[in-house]
mmCIF file of C-alpha atoms in Angstrom:
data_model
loop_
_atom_site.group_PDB
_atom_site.id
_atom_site.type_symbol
_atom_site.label_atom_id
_atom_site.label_comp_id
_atom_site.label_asym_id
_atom_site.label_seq_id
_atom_site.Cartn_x
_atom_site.Cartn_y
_atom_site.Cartn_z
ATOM 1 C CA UNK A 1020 0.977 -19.072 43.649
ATOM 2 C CA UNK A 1021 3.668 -20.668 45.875
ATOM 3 C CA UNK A 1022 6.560 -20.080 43.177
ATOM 4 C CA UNK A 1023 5.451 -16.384 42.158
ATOM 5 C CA UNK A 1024 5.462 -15.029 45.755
ATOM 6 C CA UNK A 1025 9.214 -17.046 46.133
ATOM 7 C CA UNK A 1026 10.196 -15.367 42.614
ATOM 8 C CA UNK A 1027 8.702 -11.802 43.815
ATOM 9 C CA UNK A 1028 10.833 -12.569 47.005
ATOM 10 C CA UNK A 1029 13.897 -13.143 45.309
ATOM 11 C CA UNK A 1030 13.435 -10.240 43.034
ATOM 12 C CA UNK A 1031 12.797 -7.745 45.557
ATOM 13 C CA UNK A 1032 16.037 -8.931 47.739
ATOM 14 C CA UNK A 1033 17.853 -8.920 44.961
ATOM 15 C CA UNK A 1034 17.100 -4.925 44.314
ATOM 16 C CA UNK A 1035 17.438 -4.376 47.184
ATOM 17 C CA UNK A 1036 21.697 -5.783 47.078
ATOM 18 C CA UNK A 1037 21.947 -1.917 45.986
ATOM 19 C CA UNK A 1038 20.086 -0.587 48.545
ATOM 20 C CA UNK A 1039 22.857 -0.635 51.127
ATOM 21 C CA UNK A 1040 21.149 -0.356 53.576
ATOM 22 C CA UNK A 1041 17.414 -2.235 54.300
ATOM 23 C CA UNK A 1042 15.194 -1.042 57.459
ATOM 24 C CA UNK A 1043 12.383 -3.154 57.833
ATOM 25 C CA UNK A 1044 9.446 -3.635 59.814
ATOM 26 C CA UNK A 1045 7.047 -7.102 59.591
ATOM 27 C CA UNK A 1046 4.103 -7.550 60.442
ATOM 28 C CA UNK A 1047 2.463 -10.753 61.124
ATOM 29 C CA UNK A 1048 -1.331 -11.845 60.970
ATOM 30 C CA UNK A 1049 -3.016 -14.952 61.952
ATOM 31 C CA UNK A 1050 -6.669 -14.849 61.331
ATOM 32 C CA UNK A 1051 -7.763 -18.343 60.507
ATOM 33 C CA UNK A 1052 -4.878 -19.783 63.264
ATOM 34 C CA UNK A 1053 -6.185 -21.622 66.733
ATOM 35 C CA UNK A 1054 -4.412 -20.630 69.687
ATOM 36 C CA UNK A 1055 -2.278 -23.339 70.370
ATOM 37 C CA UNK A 1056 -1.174 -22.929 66.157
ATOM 38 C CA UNK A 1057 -0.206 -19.410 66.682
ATOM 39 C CA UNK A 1058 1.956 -19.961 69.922
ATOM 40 C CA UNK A 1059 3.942 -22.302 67.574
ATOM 41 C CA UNK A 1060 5.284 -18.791 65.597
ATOM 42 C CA UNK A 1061 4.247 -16.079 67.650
ATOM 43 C CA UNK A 1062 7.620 -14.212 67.054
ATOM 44 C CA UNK A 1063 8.307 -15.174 63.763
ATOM 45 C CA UNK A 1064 7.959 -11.734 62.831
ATOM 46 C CA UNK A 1065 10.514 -10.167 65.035
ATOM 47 C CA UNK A 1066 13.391 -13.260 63.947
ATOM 48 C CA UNK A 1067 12.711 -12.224 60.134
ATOM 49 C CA UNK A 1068 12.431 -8.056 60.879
ATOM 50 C CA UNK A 1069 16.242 -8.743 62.802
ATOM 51 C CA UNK A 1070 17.095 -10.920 60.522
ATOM 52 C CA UNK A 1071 16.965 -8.661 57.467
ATOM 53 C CA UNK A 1072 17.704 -5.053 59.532
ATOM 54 C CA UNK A 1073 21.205 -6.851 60.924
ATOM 55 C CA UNK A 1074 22.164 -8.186 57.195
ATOM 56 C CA UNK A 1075 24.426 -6.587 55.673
ATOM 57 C CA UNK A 1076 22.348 -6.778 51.875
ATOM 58 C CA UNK A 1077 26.056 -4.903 50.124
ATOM 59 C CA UNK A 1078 29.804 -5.544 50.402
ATOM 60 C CA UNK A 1079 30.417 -1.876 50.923
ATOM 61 C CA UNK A 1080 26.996 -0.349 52.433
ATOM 62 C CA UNK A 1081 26.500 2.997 52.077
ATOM 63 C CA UNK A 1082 24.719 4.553 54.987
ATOM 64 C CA UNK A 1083 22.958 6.928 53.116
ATOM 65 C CA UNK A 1084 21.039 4.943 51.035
ATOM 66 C CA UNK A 1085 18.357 4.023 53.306
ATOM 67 C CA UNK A 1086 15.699 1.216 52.077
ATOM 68 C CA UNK A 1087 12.449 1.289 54.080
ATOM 69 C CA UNK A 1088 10.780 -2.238 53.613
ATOM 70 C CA UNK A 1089 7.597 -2.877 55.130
ATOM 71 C CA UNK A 1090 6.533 -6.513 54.934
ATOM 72 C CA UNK A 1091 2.884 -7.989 55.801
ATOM 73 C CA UNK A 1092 3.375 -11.933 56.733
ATOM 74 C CA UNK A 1093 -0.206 -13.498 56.611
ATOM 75 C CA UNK A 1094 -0.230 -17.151 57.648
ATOM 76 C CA UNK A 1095 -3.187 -18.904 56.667
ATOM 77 C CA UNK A 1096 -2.776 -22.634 58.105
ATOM 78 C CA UNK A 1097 -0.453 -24.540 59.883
ATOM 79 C CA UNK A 1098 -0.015 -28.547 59.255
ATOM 80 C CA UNK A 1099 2.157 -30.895 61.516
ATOM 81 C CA UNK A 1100 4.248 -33.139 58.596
ATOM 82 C CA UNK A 1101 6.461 -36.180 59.202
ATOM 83 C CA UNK A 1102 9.334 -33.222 58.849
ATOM 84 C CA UNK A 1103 7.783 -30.674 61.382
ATOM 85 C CA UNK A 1104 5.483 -28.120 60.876
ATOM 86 C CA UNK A 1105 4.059 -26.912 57.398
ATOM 87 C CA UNK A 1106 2.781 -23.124 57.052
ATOM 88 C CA UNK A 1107 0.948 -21.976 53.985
ATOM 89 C CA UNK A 1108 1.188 -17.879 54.228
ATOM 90 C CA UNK A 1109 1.486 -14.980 51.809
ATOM 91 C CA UNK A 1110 4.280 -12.547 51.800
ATOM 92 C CA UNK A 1111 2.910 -8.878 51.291
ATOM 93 C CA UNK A 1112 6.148 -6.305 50.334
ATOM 94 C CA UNK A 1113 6.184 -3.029 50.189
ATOM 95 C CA UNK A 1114 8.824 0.088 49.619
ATOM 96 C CA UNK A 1115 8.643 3.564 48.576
ATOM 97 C CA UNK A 1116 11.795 3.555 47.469
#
């Protein structure tokens, strides 16, 4: 499940290299999260939507093409590893383009 929804990823970013230019807005849910779990990455939504809306996705973007991207980030279950913290979440991506 893990590797389709990091192929699907991949696939989708790499359309969208001739996009130009990518305006997207992410959502997050936590459903299953405890409190203290979603205070861990209560704005990882906002890092990733800035992230990808200050990229620059072409080496000569056109401003005209215009990509709207809306993503749905739903993380089921955080896990404290010997590394950090391990999320499990799906990745839901959508465009009408």
């Amino acid at each position: 499940m893990h590797r389709i929804s990091l192929l699907f990823l991949a696939l989708l970013f790499t359309s969208l290299l001739q996009a130009q230019v990518v305006e997207a807005t992410v959502k997050q849910q936590m459903p299953l999260l405890k409190p203290e779990e979603k205070i861990l990455i209560e704005n990882f939504a906002s890092r990733l939507e800035d992230y990808i809306n200050s990229n620059e996705w072409a080496k000569q973007p056109d401003s005209e093409i215009i990509v709207n991207v809306n993503i749905s980030v739903i993380i089921q279950s955080v896990s404290e590893g010997s590394n950090g913290y391990n999320y499990v979440a799906q990745f839901l991506i959508a465009s009408e383009s």
